[in-house]
Coordinates of C-alpha atoms in Angstrom, one line a residue:
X1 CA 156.6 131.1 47.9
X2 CA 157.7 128.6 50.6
X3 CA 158.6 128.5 54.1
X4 CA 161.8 127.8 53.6
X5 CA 164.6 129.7 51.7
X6 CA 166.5 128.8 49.0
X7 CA 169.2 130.9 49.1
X8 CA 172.2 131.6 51.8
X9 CA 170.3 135.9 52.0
X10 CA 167.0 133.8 52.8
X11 CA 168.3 132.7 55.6
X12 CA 169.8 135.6 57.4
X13 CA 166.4 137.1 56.6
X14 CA 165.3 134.4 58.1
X15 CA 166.8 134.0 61.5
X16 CA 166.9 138.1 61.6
X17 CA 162.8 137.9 61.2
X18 CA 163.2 135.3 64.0
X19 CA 165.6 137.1 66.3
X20 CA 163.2 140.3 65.9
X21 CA 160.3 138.6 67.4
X22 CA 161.8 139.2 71.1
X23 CA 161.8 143.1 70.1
X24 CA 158.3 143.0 68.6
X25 CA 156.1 140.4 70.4
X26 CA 156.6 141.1 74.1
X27 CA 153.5 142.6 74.3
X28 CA 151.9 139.1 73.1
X29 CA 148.6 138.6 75.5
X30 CA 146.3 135.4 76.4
X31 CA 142.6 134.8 77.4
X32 CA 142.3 133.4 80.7
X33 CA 138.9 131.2 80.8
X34 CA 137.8 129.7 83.9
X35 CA 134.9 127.4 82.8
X36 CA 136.6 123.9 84.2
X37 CA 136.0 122.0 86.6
X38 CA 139.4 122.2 88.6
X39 CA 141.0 125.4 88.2
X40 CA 144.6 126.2 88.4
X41 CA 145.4 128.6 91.5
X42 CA 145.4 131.9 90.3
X43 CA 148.8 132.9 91.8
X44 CA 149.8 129.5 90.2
X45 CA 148.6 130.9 86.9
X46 CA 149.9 134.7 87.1
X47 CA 153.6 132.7 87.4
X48 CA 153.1 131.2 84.4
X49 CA 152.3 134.3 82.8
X50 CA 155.4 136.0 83.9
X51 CA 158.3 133.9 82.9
X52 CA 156.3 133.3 80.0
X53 CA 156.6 136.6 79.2
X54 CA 152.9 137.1 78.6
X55 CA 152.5 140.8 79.3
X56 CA 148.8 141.1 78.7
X57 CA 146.0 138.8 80.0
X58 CA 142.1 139.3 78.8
X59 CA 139.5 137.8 81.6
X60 CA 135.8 137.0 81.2
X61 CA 134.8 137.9 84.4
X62 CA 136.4 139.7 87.2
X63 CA 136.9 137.4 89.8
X64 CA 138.2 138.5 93.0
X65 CA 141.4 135.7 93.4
X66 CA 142.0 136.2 90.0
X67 CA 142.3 139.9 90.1
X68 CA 144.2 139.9 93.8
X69 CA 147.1 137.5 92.1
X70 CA 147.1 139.7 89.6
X71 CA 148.0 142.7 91.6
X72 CA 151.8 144.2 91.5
X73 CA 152.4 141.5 88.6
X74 CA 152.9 144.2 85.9
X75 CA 150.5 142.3 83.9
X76 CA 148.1 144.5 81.6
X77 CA 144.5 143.4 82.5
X78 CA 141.0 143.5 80.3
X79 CA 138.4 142.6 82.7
X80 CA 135.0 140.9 81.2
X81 CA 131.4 141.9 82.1
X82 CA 129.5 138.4 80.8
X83 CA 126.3 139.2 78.7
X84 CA 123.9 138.0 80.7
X85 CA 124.9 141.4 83.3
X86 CA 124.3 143.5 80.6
X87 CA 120.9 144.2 81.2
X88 CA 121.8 145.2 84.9
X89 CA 124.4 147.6 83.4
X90 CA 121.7 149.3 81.7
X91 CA 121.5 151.3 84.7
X92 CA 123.8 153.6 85.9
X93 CA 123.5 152.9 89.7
X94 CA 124.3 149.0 89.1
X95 CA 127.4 150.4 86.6
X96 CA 129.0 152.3 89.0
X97 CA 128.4 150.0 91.8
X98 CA 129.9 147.1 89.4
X99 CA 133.0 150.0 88.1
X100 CA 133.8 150.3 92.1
X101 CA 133.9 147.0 92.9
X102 CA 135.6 145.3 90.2
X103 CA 137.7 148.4 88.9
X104 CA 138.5 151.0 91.2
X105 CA 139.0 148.5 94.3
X106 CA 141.6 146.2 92.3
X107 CA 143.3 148.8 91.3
X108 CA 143.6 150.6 94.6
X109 CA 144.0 147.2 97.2
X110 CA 145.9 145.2 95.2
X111 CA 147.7 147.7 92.3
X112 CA 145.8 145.7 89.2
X113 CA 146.8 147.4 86.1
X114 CA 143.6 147.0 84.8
X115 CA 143.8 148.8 81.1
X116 CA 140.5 147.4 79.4
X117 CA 136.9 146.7 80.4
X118 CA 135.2 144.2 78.0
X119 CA 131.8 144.5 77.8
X120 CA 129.9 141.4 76.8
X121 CA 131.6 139.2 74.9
X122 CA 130.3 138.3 71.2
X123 CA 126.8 139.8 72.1
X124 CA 126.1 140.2 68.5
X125 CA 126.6 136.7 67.2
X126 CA 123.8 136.1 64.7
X127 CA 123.4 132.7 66.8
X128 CA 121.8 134.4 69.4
X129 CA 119.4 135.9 67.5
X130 CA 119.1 139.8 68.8
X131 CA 118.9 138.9 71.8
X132 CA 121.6 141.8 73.3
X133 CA 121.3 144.0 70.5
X134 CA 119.3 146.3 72.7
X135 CA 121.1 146.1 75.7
X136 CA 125.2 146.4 74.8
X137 CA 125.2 150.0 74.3
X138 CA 123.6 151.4 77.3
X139 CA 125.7 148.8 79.4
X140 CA 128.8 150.2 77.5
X141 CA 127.4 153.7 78.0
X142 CA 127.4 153.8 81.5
X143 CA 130.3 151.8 82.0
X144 CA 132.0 154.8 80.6
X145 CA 130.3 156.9 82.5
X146 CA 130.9 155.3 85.4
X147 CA 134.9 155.5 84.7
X148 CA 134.6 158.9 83.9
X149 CA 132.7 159.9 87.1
X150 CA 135.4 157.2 89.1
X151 CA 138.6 159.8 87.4
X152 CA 139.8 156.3 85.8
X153 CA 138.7 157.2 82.2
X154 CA 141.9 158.1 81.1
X155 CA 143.6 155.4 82.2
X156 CA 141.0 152.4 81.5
X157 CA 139.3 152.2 78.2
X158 CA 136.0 150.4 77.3
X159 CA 135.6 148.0 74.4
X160 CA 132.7 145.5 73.1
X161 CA 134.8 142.0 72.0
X162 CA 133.0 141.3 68.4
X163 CA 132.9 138.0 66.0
X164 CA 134.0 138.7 62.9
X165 CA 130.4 138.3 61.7
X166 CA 129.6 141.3 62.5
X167 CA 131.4 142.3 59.1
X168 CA 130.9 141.1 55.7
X169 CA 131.8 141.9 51.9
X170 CA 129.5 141.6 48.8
X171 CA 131.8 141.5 46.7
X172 CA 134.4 138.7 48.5
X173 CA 137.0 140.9 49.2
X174 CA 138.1 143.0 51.5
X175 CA 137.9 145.8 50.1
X176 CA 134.0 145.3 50.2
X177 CA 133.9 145.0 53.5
X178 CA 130.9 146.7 55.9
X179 CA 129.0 145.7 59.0
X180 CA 125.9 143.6 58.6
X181 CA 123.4 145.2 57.1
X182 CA 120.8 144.0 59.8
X183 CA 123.5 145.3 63.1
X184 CA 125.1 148.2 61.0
X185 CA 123.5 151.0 62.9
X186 CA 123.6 148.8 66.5
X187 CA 127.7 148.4 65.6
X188 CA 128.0 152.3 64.5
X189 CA 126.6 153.8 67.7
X190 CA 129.2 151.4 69.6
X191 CA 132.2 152.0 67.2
X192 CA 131.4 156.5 67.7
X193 CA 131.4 155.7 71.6
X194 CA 134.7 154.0 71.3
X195 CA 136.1 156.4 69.1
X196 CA 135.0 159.4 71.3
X197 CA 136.6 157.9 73.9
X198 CA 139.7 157.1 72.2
X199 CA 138.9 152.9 73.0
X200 CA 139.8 150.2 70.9
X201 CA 137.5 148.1 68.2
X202 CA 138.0 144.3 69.3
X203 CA 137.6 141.6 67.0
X204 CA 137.9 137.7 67.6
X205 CA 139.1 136.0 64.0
X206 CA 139.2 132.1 63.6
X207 CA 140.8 130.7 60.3
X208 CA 140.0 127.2 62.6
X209 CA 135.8 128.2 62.6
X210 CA 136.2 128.8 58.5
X211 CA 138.3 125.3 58.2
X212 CA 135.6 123.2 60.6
X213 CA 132.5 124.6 58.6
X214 CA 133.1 125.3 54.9
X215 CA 134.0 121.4 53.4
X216 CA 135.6 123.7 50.3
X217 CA 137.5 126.0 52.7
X218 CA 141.2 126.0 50.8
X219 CA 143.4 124.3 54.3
X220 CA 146.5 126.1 53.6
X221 CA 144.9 129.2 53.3
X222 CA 144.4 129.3 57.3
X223 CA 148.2 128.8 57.7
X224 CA 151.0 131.2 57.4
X225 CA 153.4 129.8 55.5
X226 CA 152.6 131.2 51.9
X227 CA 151.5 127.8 50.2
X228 CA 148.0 129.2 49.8
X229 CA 147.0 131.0 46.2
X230 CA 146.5 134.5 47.2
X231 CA 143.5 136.6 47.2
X232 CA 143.9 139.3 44.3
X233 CA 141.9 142.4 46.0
X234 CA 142.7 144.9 43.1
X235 CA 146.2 144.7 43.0
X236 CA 146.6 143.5 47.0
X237 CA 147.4 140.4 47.4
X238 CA 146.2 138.3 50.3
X239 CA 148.2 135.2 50.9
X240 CA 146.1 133.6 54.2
X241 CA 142.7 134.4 55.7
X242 CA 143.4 136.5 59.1
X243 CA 145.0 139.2 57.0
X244 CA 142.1 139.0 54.4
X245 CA 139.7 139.3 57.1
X246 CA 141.4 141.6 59.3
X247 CA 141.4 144.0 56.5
X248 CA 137.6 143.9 56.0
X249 CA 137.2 145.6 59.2
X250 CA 139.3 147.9 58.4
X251 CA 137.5 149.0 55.4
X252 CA 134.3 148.3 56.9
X253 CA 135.8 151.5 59.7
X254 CA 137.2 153.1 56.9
X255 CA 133.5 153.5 55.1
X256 CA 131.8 154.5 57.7
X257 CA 134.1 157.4 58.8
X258 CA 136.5 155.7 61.5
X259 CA 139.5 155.1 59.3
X260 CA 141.9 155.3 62.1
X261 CA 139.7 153.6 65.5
X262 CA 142.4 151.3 67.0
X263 CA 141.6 147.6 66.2
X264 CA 142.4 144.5 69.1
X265 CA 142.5 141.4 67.8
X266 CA 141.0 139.7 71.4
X267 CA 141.1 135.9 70.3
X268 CA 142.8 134.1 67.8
X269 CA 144.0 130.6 68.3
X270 CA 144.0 126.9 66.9
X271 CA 142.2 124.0 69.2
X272 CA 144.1 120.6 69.7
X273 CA 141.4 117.9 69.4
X274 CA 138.2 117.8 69.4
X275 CA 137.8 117.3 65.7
X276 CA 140.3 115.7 62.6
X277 CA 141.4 119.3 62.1
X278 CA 141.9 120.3 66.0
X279 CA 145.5 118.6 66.2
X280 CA 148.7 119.6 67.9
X281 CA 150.4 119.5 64.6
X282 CA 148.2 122.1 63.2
X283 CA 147.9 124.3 65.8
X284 CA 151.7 124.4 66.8
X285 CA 151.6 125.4 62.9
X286 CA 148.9 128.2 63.3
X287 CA 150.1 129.5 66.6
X288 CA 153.9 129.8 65.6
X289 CA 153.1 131.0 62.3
X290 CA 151.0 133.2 63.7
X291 CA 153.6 134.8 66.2
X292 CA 156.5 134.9 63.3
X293 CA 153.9 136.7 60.9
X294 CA 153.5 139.8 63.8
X295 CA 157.2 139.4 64.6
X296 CA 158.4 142.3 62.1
X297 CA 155.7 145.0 63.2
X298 CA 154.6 144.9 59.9
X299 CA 150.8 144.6 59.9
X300 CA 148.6 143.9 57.5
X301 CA 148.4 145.7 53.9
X302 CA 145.8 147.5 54.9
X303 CA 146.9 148.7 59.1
X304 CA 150.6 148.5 58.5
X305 CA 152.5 148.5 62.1
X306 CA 152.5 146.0 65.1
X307 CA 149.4 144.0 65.6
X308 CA 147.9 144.1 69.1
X309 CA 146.1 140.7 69.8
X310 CA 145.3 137.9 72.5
X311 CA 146.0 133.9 71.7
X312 CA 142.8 132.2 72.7
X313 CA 143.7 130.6 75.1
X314 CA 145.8 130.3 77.8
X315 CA 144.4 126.9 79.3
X316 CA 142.1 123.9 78.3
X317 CA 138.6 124.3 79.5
X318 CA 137.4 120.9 80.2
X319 CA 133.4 122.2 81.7
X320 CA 132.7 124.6 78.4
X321 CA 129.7 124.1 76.6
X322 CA 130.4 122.0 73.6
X323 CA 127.6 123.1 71.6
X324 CA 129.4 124.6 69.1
X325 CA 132.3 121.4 69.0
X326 CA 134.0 119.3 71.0
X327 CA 137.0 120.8 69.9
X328 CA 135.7 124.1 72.2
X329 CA 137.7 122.3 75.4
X330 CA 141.0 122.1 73.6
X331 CA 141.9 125.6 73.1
X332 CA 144.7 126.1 75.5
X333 CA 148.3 126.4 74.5
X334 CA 148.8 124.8 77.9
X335 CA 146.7 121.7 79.4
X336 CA 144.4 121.9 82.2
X337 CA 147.2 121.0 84.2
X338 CA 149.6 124.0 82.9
X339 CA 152.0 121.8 80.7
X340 CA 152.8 122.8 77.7
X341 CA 151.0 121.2 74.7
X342 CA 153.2 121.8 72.1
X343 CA 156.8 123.8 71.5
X344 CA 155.7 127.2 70.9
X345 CA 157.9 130.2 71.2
X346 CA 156.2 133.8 71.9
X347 CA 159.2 135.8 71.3
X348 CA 159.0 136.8 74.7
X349 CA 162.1 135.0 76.2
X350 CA 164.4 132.4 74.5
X351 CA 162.8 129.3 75.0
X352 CA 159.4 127.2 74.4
X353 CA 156.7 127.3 76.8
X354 CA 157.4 127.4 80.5
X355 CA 155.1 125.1 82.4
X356 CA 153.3 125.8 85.5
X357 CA 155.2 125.3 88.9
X358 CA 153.9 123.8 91.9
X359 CA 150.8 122.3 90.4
X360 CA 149.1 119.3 93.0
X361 CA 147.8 116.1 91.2
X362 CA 145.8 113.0 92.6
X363 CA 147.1 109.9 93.0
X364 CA 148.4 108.0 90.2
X365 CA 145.7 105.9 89.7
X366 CA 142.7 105.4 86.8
X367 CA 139.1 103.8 86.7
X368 CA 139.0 101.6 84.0
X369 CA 135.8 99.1 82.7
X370 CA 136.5 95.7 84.3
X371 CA 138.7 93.2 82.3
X372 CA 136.2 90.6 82.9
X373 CA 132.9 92.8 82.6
X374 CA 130.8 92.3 79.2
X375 CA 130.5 94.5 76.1
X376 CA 127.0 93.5 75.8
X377 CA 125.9 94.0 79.3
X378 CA 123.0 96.4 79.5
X379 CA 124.8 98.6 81.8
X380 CA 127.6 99.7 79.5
X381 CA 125.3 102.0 77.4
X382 CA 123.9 104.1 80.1
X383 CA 127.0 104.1 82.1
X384 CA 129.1 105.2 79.5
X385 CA 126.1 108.2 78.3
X386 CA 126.0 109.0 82.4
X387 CA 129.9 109.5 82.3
X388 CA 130.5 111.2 79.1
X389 CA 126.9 114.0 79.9
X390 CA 128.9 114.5 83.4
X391 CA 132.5 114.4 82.6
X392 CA 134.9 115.6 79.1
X393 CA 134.9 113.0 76.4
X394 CA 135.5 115.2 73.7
X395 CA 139.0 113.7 73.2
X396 CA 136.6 110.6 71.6
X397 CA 135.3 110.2 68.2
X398 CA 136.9 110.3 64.8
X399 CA 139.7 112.3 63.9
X400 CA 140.6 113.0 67.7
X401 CA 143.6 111.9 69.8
X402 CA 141.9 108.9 71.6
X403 CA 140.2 108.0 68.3
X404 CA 142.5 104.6 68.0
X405 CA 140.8 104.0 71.3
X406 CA 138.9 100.3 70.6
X407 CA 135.3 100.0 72.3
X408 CA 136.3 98.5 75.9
X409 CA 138.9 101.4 75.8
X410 CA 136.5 104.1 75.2
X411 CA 134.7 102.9 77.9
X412 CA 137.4 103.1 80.4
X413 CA 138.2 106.2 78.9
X414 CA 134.9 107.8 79.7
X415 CA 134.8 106.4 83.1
X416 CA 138.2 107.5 84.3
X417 CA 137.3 111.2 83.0
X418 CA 134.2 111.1 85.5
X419 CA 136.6 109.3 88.3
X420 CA 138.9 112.0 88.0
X421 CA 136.8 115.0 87.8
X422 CA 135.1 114.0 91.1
X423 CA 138.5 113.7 92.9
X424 CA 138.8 109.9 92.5
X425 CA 136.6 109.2 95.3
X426 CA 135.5 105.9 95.7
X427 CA 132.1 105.9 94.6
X428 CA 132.8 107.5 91.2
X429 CA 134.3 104.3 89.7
X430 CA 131.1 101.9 90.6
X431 CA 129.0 102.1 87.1
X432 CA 126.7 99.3 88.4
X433 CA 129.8 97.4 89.2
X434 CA 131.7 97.8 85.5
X435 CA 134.5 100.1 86.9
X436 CA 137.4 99.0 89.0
X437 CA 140.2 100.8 89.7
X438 CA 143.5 100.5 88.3
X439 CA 147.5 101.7 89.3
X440 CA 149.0 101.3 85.4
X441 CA 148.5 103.7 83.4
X442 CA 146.1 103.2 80.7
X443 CA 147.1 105.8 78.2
X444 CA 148.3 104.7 74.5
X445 CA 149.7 106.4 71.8
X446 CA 148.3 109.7 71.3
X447 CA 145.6 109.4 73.6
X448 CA 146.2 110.2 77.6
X449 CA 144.3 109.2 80.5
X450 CA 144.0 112.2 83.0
X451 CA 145.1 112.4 86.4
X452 CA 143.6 115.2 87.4
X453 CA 145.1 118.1 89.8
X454 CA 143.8 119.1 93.5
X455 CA 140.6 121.1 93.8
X456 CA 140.8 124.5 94.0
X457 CA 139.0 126.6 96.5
X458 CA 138.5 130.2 96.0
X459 CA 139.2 132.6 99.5
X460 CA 135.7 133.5 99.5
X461 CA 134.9 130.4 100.8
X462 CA 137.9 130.8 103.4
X463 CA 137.4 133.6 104.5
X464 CA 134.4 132.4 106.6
X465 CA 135.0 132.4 110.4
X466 CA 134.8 129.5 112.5
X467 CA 131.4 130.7 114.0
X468 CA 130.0 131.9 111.0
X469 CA 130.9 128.2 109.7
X470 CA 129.9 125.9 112.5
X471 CA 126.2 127.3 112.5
X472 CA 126.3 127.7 108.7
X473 CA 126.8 123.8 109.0
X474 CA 124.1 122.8 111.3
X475 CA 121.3 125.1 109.0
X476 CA 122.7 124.2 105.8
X477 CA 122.6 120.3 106.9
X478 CA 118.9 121.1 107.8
X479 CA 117.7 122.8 104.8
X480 CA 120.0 120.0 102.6
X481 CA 118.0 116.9 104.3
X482 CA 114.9 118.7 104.1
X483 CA 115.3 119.2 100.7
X484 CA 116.3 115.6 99.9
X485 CA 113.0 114.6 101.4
X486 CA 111.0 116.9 98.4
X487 CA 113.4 116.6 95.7
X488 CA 114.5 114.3 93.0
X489 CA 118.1 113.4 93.7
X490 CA 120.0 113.0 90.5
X491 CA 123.5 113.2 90.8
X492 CA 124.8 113.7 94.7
X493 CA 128.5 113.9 95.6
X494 CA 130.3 114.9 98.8
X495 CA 133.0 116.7 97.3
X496 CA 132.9 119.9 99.4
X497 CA 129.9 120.5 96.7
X498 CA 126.1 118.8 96.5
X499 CA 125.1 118.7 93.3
X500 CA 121.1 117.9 92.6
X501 CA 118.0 118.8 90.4
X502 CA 115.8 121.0 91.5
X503 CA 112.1 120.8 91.5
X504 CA 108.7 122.0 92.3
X505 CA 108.7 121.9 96.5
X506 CA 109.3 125.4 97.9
X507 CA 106.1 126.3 96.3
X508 CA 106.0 129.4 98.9
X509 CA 109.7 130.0 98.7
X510 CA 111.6 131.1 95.1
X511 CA 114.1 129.4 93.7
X512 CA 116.7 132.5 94.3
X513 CA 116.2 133.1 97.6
X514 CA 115.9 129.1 98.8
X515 CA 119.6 129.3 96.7
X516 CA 120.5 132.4 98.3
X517 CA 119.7 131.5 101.5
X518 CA 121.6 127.9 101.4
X519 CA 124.7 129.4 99.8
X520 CA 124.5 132.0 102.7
X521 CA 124.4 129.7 105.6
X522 CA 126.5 126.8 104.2
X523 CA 128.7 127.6 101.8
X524 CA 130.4 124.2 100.8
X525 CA 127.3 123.5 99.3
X526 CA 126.5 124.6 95.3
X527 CA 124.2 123.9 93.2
X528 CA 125.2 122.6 89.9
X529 CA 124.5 124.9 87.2
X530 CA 124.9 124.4 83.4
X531 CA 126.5 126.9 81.6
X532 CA 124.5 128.7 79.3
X533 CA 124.5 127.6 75.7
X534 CA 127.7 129.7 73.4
X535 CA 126.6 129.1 70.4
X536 CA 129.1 128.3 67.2
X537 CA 132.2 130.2 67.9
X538 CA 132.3 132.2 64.6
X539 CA 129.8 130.0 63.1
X540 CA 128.8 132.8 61.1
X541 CA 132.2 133.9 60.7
X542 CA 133.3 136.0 57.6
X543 CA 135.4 133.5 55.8
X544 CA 137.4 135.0 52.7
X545 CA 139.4 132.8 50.9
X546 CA 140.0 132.1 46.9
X547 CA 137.9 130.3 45.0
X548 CA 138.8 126.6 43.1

């Protein structure tokens, strides 16, 4: 069965399946991620997401601009507790302290309608080895309890965001399905929690993850067009992987007594580079097809009805950890600077994407390697390896949209990315004198040069007083110089941030409260801080497909 009809009925099916996705999917939400290194204002952002039509918006954090632009938007929020607070959740003091603060004061100062709390986000990943097994529930425990004691319980739910390896099936199918035999009692107690509480399962499913680490995964079978042979699960038939694996869970509730636990699908997306299969082609394909297969409420053989899910995500990430792929900063169905990547219709209004209004860029200029430096100077290596470990080239390498790129192009490439990201100052086009700076646009082909958009700062750094700033100044200038005189300097830049290595010299003095206590008095100073390793999105993901 193809995607197109072949008869004159097939196509008023057609365009009737089409014209119901404005009826079905305006619930349609997004993952907002913040892990870049210039961030679209937030009221910049919540725009977007209105004449969009995006309706719901799932958060990692719960960041205070983010949650203010937020307010009186209509927009259905899921705020995120990261995993490395869960252990500070375990008690019920720093719960209802965090439930106040990032719950109950949104939703009263700037009318947030706040419906979800997400608590952790993958913490069982079988990358990471245990290591929150022990300390999900009790976070999620008195998170509840902390809404219930806040009267909010009714209206905000709890929910644990899970990989889909949390499931698995013996047999291949889904109707094998169960929860990992080594979580299964860790995933039960969260599941009866949710379930007493009337709170949604919520499941993160990549056909992409499947595609990018199984050689013999079948390609069509990610897609929704039909093409794929279908998966024969005792007379149900399975014609592309999200359904397939969707339906695993569900039997894997269904075994262990919670048949009928709601079930949010919380990411589910295609990258655009990053690797051969990360393409705009493919993941205008997955993305639509996606969309057109949930416009008819129908479901999925096993949870007939309309699907509730997320598209992961909303914008590129260009300072994610790309541990698991470089294909991790290409997620967004917008670009870092809020354009549209591909045509993609929601079936919340009439049109394609709407792209972000009111966005600031640089100047349109690029740093480039100089026409008349030398491939074989022994600068180029390091120069490039200092740009790319400080900067995004992820868009390099084979398969990916700068690929075509030839090697004194791959070099300019790299050092325009770290130009850019440090606000095209000066300095940040040197590279031991291999950089110069250029007004014509580099770009070819597929493959873009950046210009990148103003610097956001958040209001917590503006909301400082004069005073409070002047002196913050003088003591922050002191403690900066005096810890230039002990420190190694690595990387320095007078961006409205210092960025630097810290070593061994406040021997008498610990690291958090020297940090605290420069952050306190001068806060246009940060120090640079990697994010913490995520490993293999899905690596471990169930993948269900046919075989040969």
């Amino acid at each position: 069965m193809g995607l197109y009809p072949k008869t004159f009925g097939g196509v008023l099916l057609l365009l009737v399946a089409l014209l119901s996705m404005v009826h079905w999917v305006n619930g349609i939400g997004a993952n907002w991620g913040t892990q870049s290194t210039h961030k679209l204002p937030p009221d910049i952002v919540v725009r977007m997401l209105r004449e969009n039509g995006i309706q719901k918006v799932k958060l990692f954090d719960a960041e205070y601009d983010t949650l203010k632009a937020l307010g009186k938007s209509g927009i259905e929020v899921m705020v995120g507790i990261p995993n490395d607070m869960l252990t500070t959740l375990g008690s019920l003091k720093a719960a209802e302290k965090w439930v106040a603060e990032n719950v109950s004061s949104p939703l009263k100062s700037f009318n947030v309608n706040i419906r979800y709390v997400a608590v952790g986000n993958e913490p069982f990943l079988a990358t990471y080895n245990g290591s929150f097994l022990r300390t999900t529930y009790p976070a999620l425990q008195n998170v509840q309890a902390a809404l219930i004691k806040a009267g909010l319980s009714s209206q905000v739910k709890v929910t644990v965001p899970l990989n889909a390896d949390v499931y698995e099936t013996a047999s291949g199918l889904p109707s094998g399905g169960d929860f990992r035999a080594d979580i299964h009692d860790f995933v039960i107690q969260i599941v009866k929690l949710l379930s007493d509480n009337g709170a949604p399962f919520t499941v993160n499913i990549y056909p992409f993850i499947s595609l990018y680490i199984d050689s013999n995964f079948p390609v069509e079978y990610a897609f929704f067009d039909g093409n794929a042979s279908p998966l024969n699960d005792g007379g149900t038939y399975y014609n592309n992987m999200f359904d397939a694996n969707h339906d695993t869970l569900v039997w894997a509730l269904q075994k262990n007594g919670y048949a009928n636990l709601p079930i949010i699908v919380g990411e589910i997306g295609w990258p655009t580079d990053g690797d051969r299969n990360a393409n705009l082609n493919f993941a205008q394909r997955f993305n639509q097809g996606f969309m057109q297969h949930i416009s008819g409420g129908k479901g999925t053989p096993m949870r007939p009805g309309p699907i509730d899910a997320y598209l992961f995500s909303l914008i590129d990430e260009d300072a994610k950890s790309i541990q698991p792929g470089n294909f991790e900063r290409h997620w967004g169905i917008f670009s870092f600077e809020g354009q549209p990547k591909y045509a993609l219709n929601l079936g919340t209004t009439n049109s394609n994407l709407i792209p972000a209004k009111g966005v600031q860029k640089l100047e349109p200029k690029w740093c480039i390697f100089k026409p008349n430096a030398k491939l074989e100077d022994s600068q180029v290596a390091p120069s490039v390896s200092y740009a790319c470990a400080r900067a995004d080239c992820t868009s390099l390498g084979y398969g990916t949209s700068c690929s075509s790129l030839d090697a004194r192009g791959n070099i300019s490439y790299a050092f325009n990315s770290y130009y850019q990201i440090n606000n095209q100052q000066d300095e940040a086009c040197k590279f031991n004198g291999l950089g110069t700076i250029t007004r014509s646009d580099p770009s070819t082909g597929t493959c873009k040069f950046n210009i990148m958009i103003q610097p956001y700062y958040s209001s917590a750094r503006r909301r400082l007083g004069s005073l409070q700033t002047t002196l913050g100044s003088i003591l922050g200038l002191v403690i900066f110089f005096w810890t230039a005189l002990c420190y190694h300097w690595v990387d320095i830049s007078f961006l409205g941030k210092i960025w630097f290595v810290v070593d061994e010299c406040y021997r008498g003095l610990s690291f958090a409260k020297w940090l605290q206590l420069l952050r306190l008095y001068h806060p246009l100073v940060e120090v640079r801080k990697e994010l913490a390793p995520n490993p293999l999105r899905g690596g471990e993901s169930l993948s269900i497909h046919p075989q040969g």
